[in-house]
């Protein structure tokens, strides 16, 4: 079932105004995890959010049910010489991790509030965010402690590149995943 959600697009110019909303949704979604996992704390997320919104090309989609925010997705293109791949624990050919600034869009966050989970909202946010991209591919990281999330992304066409541990304190090991975007992805309605 897909719920009728209005999805709005935003860019870095909107980030300061969106910051409280993005923090509030994260705090709600990760309330249980933040009690035991310092990597999921609101303070840690706020640092990451500020880092991501300062990146050139940052974009965000937010879903609304009426005036109620239900979830969001955001990311940014990986710059040349990106450190994104530096924590790879799996050997891959160097050309796979070479970034040009226009090759890979990194999907940093995708989260949906509890009442709207299992309604198709996550897929709507994901597709709407990536449909507007012109890069060759998208990349994301999935905590290895979340096999259902990993399986969900696989069902959407993502493939696992390998294991990766970011050079951040308390960071877990992630599955690094890739999704090939269709040529001229913008407006494809994936």
C-alpha positions as protocol buffer text, in pm:
chain_id: "A"
residue {
  index: 1
  type: UNK
  ca { x: 0 y: 0 z: 0 }
}
residue {
  index: 2
  type: UNK
  ca { x: 122 y: 349 z: -79 }
}
residue {
  index: 3
  type: UNK
  ca { x: -3 y: 634 z: 134 }
}
residue {
  index: 4
  type: UNK
  ca { x: -76 y: 973 z: -31 }
}
residue {
  index: 5
  type: UNK
  ca { x: 225 y: 1171 z: 81 }
}
residue {
  index: 6
  type: UNK
  ca { x: 319 y: 1511 z: -60 }
}
residue {
  index: 7
  type: UNK
  ca { x: 693 y: 1521 z: -119 }
}
residue {
  index: 8
  type: UNK
  ca { x: 879 y: 1850 z: -129 }
}
residue {
  index: 9
  type: UNK
  ca { x: 1231 y: 1908 z: -259 }
}
residue {
  index: 10
  type: UNK
  ca { x: 1489 y: 2122 z: -80 }
}
residue {
  index: 11
  type: UNK
  ca { x: 1848 y: 2235 z: -133 }
}
residue {
  index: 12
  type: UNK
  ca { x: 2125 y: 2365 z: 92 }
}
residue {
  index: 13
  type: UNK
  ca { x: 1971 y: 2714 z: 87 }
}
residue {
  index: 14
  type: UNK
  ca { x: 1681 y: 2568 z: 288 }
}
residue {
  index: 15
  type: UNK
  ca { x: 1901 y: 2376 z: 533 }
}
residue {
  index: 16
  type: UNK
  ca { x: 1908 y: 2629 z: 820 }
}
residue {
  index: 17
  type: UNK
  ca { x: 1527 y: 2647 z: 828 }
}
residue {
  index: 18
  type: UNK
  ca { x: 1494 y: 2267 z: 795 }
}
residue {
  index: 19
  type: UNK
  ca { x: 1751 y: 2182 z: 1064 }
}
residue {
  index: 20
  type: UNK
  ca { x: 1505 y: 2176 z: 1361 }
}
residue {
  index: 21
  type: UNK
  ca { x: 1260 y: 1953 z: 1171 }
}
residue {
  index: 22
  type: UNK
  ca { x: 1534 y: 1712 z: 1059 }
}
residue {
  index: 23
  type: UNK
  ca { x: 1670 y: 1691 z: 1413 }
}
residue {
  index: 24
  type: UNK
  ca { x: 1323 y: 1636 z: 1564 }
}
residue {
  index: 25
  type: UNK
  ca { x: 1240 y: 1351 z: 1324 }
}
residue {
  index: 26
  type: UNK
  ca { x: 1579 y: 1187 z: 1386 }
}
residue {
  index: 27
  type: UNK
  ca { x: 1538 y: 1216 z: 1763 }
}
residue {
  index: 28
  type: UNK
  ca { x: 1196 y: 1051 z: 1743 }
}
residue {
  index: 29
  type: UNK
  ca { x: 1299 y: 774 z: 1502 }
}
residue {
  index: 30
  type: UNK
  ca { x: 1620 y: 687 z: 1690 }
}
residue {
  index: 31
  type: UNK
  ca { x: 1496 y: 742 z: 2049 }
}
residue {
  index: 32
  type: UNK
  ca { x: 1548 y: 378 z: 2152 }
}
residue {
  index: 33
  type: UNK
  ca { x: 1879 y: 330 z: 1972 }
}
residue {
  index: 34
  type: UNK
  ca { x: 2025 y: 654 z: 2113 }
}
residue {
  index: 35
  type: UNK
  ca { x: 1996 y: 517 z: 2467 }
}
residue {
  index: 36
  type: UNK
  ca { x: 2260 y: 252 z: 2401 }
}
residue {
  index: 37
  type: UNK
  ca { x: 2439 y: 360 z: 2084 }
}
residue {
  index: 38
  type: UNK
  ca { x: 2642 y: 684 z: 2098 }
}
residue {
  index: 39
  type: UNK
  ca { x: 2658 y: 682 z: 1716 }
}
residue {
  index: 40
  type: UNK
  ca { x: 2275 y: 731 z: 1710 }
}
residue {
  index: 41
  type: UNK
  ca { x: 2264 y: 1019 z: 1960 }
}
residue {
  index: 42
  type: UNK
  ca { x: 2094 y: 1346 z: 1862 }
}
residue {
  index: 43
  type: UNK
  ca { x: 2419 y: 1534 z: 1923 }
}
residue {
  index: 44
  type: UNK
  ca { x: 2613 y: 1303 z: 1694 }
}
residue {
  index: 45
  type: UNK
  ca { x: 2342 y: 1327 z: 1429 }
}
residue {
  index: 46
  type: UNK
  ca { x: 2344 y: 1709 z: 1451 }
}
residue {
  index: 47
  type: UNK
  ca { x: 2719 y: 1711 z: 1377 }
}
residue {
  index: 48
  type: UNK
  ca { x: 2667 y: 1487 z: 1076 }
}
residue {
  index: 49
  type: UNK
  ca { x: 2370 y: 1691 z: 958 }
}
residue {
  index: 50
  type: UNK
  ca { x: 2573 y: 2011 z: 966 }
}
residue {
  index: 51
  type: UNK
  ca { x: 2853 y: 1840 z: 774 }
}
residue {
  index: 52
  type: UNK
  ca { x: 2615 y: 1711 z: 504 }
}
residue {
  index: 53
  type: UNK
  ca { x: 2414 y: 2031 z: 459 }
}
residue {
  index: 54
  type: UNK
  ca { x: 2738 y: 2224 z: 403 }
}
residue {
  index: 55
  type: UNK
  ca { x: 2833 y: 1998 z: 109 }
}
residue {
  index: 56
  type: UNK
  ca { x: 2794 y: 2136 z: -243 }
}
residue {
  index: 57
  type: UNK
  ca { x: 2490 y: 1983 z: -410 }
}
residue {
  index: 58
  type: UNK
  ca { x: 2311 y: 1874 z: -90 }
}
residue {
  index: 59
  type: UNK
  ca { x: 1948 y: 1791 z: -161 }
}
residue {
  index: 60
  type: UNK
  ca { x: 1663 y: 1669 z: 54 }
}
residue {
  index: 61
  type: UNK
  ca { x: 1313 y: 1533 z: 8 }
}
residue {
  index: 62
  type: UNK
  ca { x: 1064 y: 1558 z: 293 }
}
residue {
  index: 63
  type: UNK
  ca { x: 730 y: 1380 z: 294 }
}
residue {
  index: 64
  type: UNK
  ca { x: 422 y: 1543 z: 443 }
}
residue {
  index: 65
  type: UNK
  ca { x: 84 y: 1402 z: 537 }
}
residue {
  index: 66
  type: UNK
  ca { x: -108 y: 1729 z: 542 }
}
residue {
  index: 67
  type: UNK
  ca { x: 121 y: 1955 z: 742 }
}
residue {
  index: 68
  type: UNK
  ca { x: 276 y: 1664 z: 938 }
}
residue {
  index: 69
  type: UNK
  ca { x: 633 y: 1569 z: 836 }
}
residue {
  index: 70
  type: UNK
  ca { x: 648 y: 1191 z: 798 }
}
residue {
  index: 71
  type: UNK
  ca { x: 1010 y: 1136 z: 699 }
}
residue {
  index: 72
  type: UNK
  ca { x: 1293 y: 1246 z: 476 }
}
residue {
  index: 73
  type: UNK
  ca { x: 1588 y: 1147 z: 263 }
}
residue {
  index: 74
  type: UNK
  ca { x: 1899 y: 1350 z: 188 }
}
residue {
  index: 75
  type: UNK
  ca { x: 2247 y: 1333 z: 48 }
}
residue {
  index: 76
  type: UNK
  ca { x: 2505 y: 1501 z: -173 }
}
residue {
  index: 77
  type: UNK
  ca { x: 2747 y: 1418 z: -454 }
}
residue {
  index: 78
  type: UNK
  ca { x: 3081 y: 1273 z: -349 }
}
residue {
  index: 79
  type: UNK
  ca { x: 3364 y: 1515 z: -431 }
}
residue {
  index: 80
  type: UNK
  ca { x: 3686 y: 1419 z: -609 }
}
residue {
  index: 81
  type: UNK
  ca { x: 3922 y: 1244 z: -365 }
}
residue {
  index: 82
  type: UNK
  ca { x: 3628 y: 1174 z: -133 }
}
residue {
  index: 83
  type: UNK
  ca { x: 3707 y: 1006 z: 197 }
}
residue {
  index: 84
  type: UNK
  ca { x: 3376 y: 815 z: 171 }
}
residue {
  index: 85
  type: UNK
  ca { x: 3552 y: 496 z: 59 }
}
residue {
  index: 86
  type: UNK
  ca { x: 3859 y: 522 z: 288 }
}
residue {
  index: 87
  type: UNK
  ca { x: 3710 y: 287 z: 546 }
}
residue {
  index: 88
  type: UNK
  ca { x: 3652 y: -1 z: 304 }
}
residue {
  index: 89
  type: UNK
  ca { x: 3743 y: -333 z: 463 }
}
residue {
  index: 90
  type: UNK
  ca { x: 3682 y: -521 z: 138 }
}
residue {
  index: 91
  type: UNK
  ca { x: 3930 y: -507 z: -150 }
}
residue {
  index: 92
  type: UNK
  ca { x: 3777 y: -353 z: -461 }
}
residue {
  index: 93
  type: UNK
  ca { x: 3942 y: -225 z: -779 }
}
residue {
  index: 94
  type: UNK
  ca { x: 4059 y: 137 z: -747 }
}
residue {
  index: 95
  type: UNK
  ca { x: 3841 y: 254 z: -1036 }
}
residue {
  index: 96
  type: UNK
  ca { x: 3530 y: 156 z: -836 }
}
residue {
  index: 97
  type: UNK
  ca { x: 3609 y: 413 z: -568 }
}
residue {
  index: 98
  type: UNK
  ca { x: 3743 y: 691 z: -790 }
}
residue {
  index: 99
  type: UNK
  ca { x: 3521 y: 997 z: -757 }
}
residue {
  index: 100
  type: UNK
  ca { x: 3492 y: 1288 z: -998 }
}
residue {
  index: 101
  type: UNK
  ca { x: 3240 y: 1509 z: -817 }
}
residue {
  index: 102
  type: UNK
  ca { x: 2969 y: 1405 z: -1062 }
}
residue {
  index: 103
  type: UNK
  ca { x: 2996 y: 1024 z: -1052 }
}
residue {
  index: 104
  type: UNK
  ca { x: 2829 y: 928 z: -724 }
}
residue {
  index: 105
  type: UNK
  ca { x: 2544 y: 1070 z: -518 }
}
residue {
  index: 106
  type: UNK
  ca { x: 2574 y: 961 z: -154 }
}
residue {
  index: 107
  type: UNK
  ca { x: 2237 y: 891 z: 8 }
}
residue {
  index: 108
  type: UNK
  ca { x: 2322 y: 980 z: 365 }
}
residue {
  index: 109
  type: UNK
  ca { x: 1988 y: 949 z: 544 }
}
residue {
  index: 110
  type: UNK
  ca { x: 1647 y: 798 z: 484 }
}
residue {
  index: 111
  type: UNK
  ca { x: 1408 y: 778 z: 775 }
}
residue {
  index: 112
  type: UNK
  ca { x: 1035 y: 752 z: 825 }
}
residue {
  index: 113
  type: UNK
  ca { x: 835 y: 809 z: 1142 }
}
residue {
  index: 114
  type: UNK
  ca { x: 660 y: 505 z: 1291 }
}
residue {
  index: 115
  type: UNK
  ca { x: 298 y: 573 z: 1182 }
}
residue {
  index: 116
  type: UNK
  ca { x: 407 y: 591 z: 815 }
}
residue {
  index: 117
  type: UNK
  ca { x: 634 y: 287 z: 806 }
}
residue {
  index: 118
  type: UNK
  ca { x: 538 y: -4 z: 580 }
}
residue {
  index: 119
  type: UNK
  ca { x: 321 y: 228 z: 370 }
}
residue {
  index: 120
  type: UNK
  ca { x: 557 y: 284 z: 78 }
}
residue {
  index: 121
  type: UNK
  ca { x: 668 y: 622 z: 214 }
}
residue {
  index: 122
  type: UNK
  ca { x: 1038 y: 526 z: 238 }
}
residue {
  index: 123
  type: UNK
  ca { x: 1037 y: 414 z: -125 }
}
residue {
  index: 124
  type: UNK
  ca { x: 863 y: 736 z: -234 }
}
residue {
  index: 125
  type: UNK
  ca { x: 1122 y: 950 z: -54 }
}
residue {
  index: 126
  type: UNK
  ca { x: 1408 y: 738 z: -193 }
}
residue {
  index: 127
  type: UNK
  ca { x: 1283 y: 744 z: -552 }
}
residue {
  index: 128
  type: UNK
  ca { x: 1193 y: 1111 z: -551 }
}
residue {
  index: 129
  type: UNK
  ca { x: 1536 y: 1207 z: -417 }
}
residue {
  index: 130
  type: UNK
  ca { x: 1725 y: 991 z: -667 }
}
residue {
  index: 131
  type: UNK
  ca { x: 1500 y: 1067 z: -965 }
}
residue {
  index: 132
  type: UNK
  ca { x: 1633 y: 1424 z: -959 }
}
residue {
  index: 133
  type: UNK
  ca { x: 1999 y: 1312 z: -984 }
}
residue {
  index: 134
  type: UNK
  ca { x: 2226 y: 1312 z: -1289 }
}
residue {
  index: 135
  type: UNK
  ca { x: 2511 y: 1107 z: -1140 }
}
residue {
  index: 136
  type: UNK
  ca { x: 2600 y: 759 z: -1273 }
}
residue {
  index: 137
  type: UNK
  ca { x: 2526 y: 590 z: -944 }
}
residue {
  index: 138
  type: UNK
  ca { x: 2422 y: 633 z: -583 }
}
residue {
  index: 139
  type: UNK
  ca { x: 2599 y: 500 z: -274 }
}
residue {
  index: 140
  type: UNK
  ca { x: 2483 y: 440 z: 81 }
}
residue {
  index: 141
  type: UNK
  ca { x: 2590 y: 268 z: 400 }
}
residue {
  index: 142
  type: UNK
  ca { x: 2369 y: 25 z: 595 }
}
residue {
  index: 143
  type: UNK
  ca { x: 2459 y: -76 z: 949 }
}
residue {
  index: 144
  type: UNK
  ca { x: 2532 y: -450 z: 943 }
}
residue {
  index: 145
  type: UNK
  ca { x: 2318 y: -487 z: 1255 }
}
residue {
  index: 146
  type: UNK
  ca { x: 2011 y: -406 z: 1041 }
}
residue {
  index: 147
  type: UNK
  ca { x: 1969 y: -698 z: 799 }
}
residue {
  index: 148
  type: UNK
  ca { x: 1607 y: -607 z: 721 }
}
residue {
  index: 149
  type: UNK
  ca { x: 1714 y: -260 z: 603 }
}
residue {
  index: 150
  type: UNK
  ca { x: 1990 y: -418 z: 394 }
}
residue {
  index: 151
  type: UNK
  ca { x: 1737 y: -659 z: 238 }
}
residue {
  index: 152
  type: UNK
  ca { x: 1498 y: -371 z: 167 }
}
residue {
  index: 153
  type: UNK
  ca { x: 1764 y: -179 z: -26 }
}
residue {
  index: 154
  type: UNK
  ca { x: 1855 y: -496 z: -216 }
}
residue {
  index: 155
  type: UNK
  ca { x: 1488 y: -533 z: -315 }
}
residue {
  index: 156
  type: UNK
  ca { x: 1509 y: -179 z: -457 }
}
residue {
  index: 157
  type: UNK
  ca { x: 1804 y: -273 z: -680 }
}
residue {
  index: 158
  type: UNK
  ca { x: 2101 y: -183 z: -460 }
}
residue {
  index: 159
  type: UNK
  ca { x: 2403 y: -417 z: -460 }
}
residue {
  index: 160
  type: UNK
  ca { x: 2656 y: -468 z: -182 }
}
residue {
  index: 161
  type: UNK
  ca { x: 3008 y: -354 z: -265 }
}
residue {
  index: 162
  type: UNK
  ca { x: 3167 y: -462 z: 63 }
}
residue {
  index: 163
  type: UNK
  ca { x: 3219 y: -382 z: 429 }
}
residue {
  index: 164
  type: UNK
  ca { x: 3313 y: -33 z: 544 }
}
residue {
  index: 165
  type: UNK
  ca { x: 3389 y: 126 z: 880 }
}
residue {
  index: 166
  type: UNK
  ca { x: 3397 y: 508 z: 864 }
}
residue {
  index: 167
  type: UNK
  ca { x: 3684 y: 682 z: 1038 }
}
residue {
  index: 168
  type: UNK
  ca { x: 3450 y: 814 z: 1307 }
}
residue {
  index: 169
  type: UNK
  ca { x: 3452 y: 729 z: 1676 }
}
residue {
  index: 170
  type: UNK
  ca { x: 3195 y: 464 z: 1772 }
}
residue {
  index: 171
  type: UNK
  ca { x: 3116 y: 391 z: 1406 }
}
residue {
  index: 172
  type: UNK
  ca { x: 2980 y: 43 z: 1338 }
}
residue {
  index: 173
  type: UNK
  ca { x: 3069 y: -168 z: 1037 }
}
residue {
  index: 174
  type: UNK
  ca { x: 2842 y: -98 z: 742 }
}
residue {
  index: 175
  type: UNK
  ca { x: 2750 y: -263 z: 416 }
}
residue {
  index: 176
  type: UNK
  ca { x: 2859 y: -21 z: 142 }
}
residue {
  index: 177
  type: UNK
  ca { x: 2596 y: -39 z: -131 }
}
residue {
  index: 178
  type: UNK
  ca { x: 2567 y: 96 z: -486 }
}
residue {
  index: 179
  type: UNK
  ca { x: 2275 y: 163 z: -717 }
}
residue {
  index: 180
  type: UNK
  ca { x: 2330 y: 234 z: -1086 }
}
residue {
  index: 181
  type: UNK
  ca { x: 2119 y: 533 z: -1188 }
}
residue {
  index: 182
  type: UNK
  ca { x: 1970 y: 539 z: -1537 }
}
residue {
  index: 183
  type: UNK
  ca { x: 2136 y: 781 z: -1783 }
}
residue {
  index: 184
  type: UNK
  ca { x: 1972 y: 1121 z: -1743 }
}
residue {
  index: 185
  type: UNK
  ca { x: 1794 y: 996 z: -1429 }
}
residue {
  index: 186
  type: UNK
  ca { x: 1620 y: 1327 z: -1375 }
}
residue {
  index: 187
  type: UNK
  ca { x: 1248 y: 1278 z: -1415 }
}
residue {
  index: 188
  type: UNK
  ca { x: 1260 y: 906 z: -1498 }
}
residue {
  index: 189
  type: UNK
  ca { x: 1001 y: 811 z: -1237 }
}
residue {
  index: 190
  type: UNK
  ca { x: 1210 y: 513 z: -1121 }
}
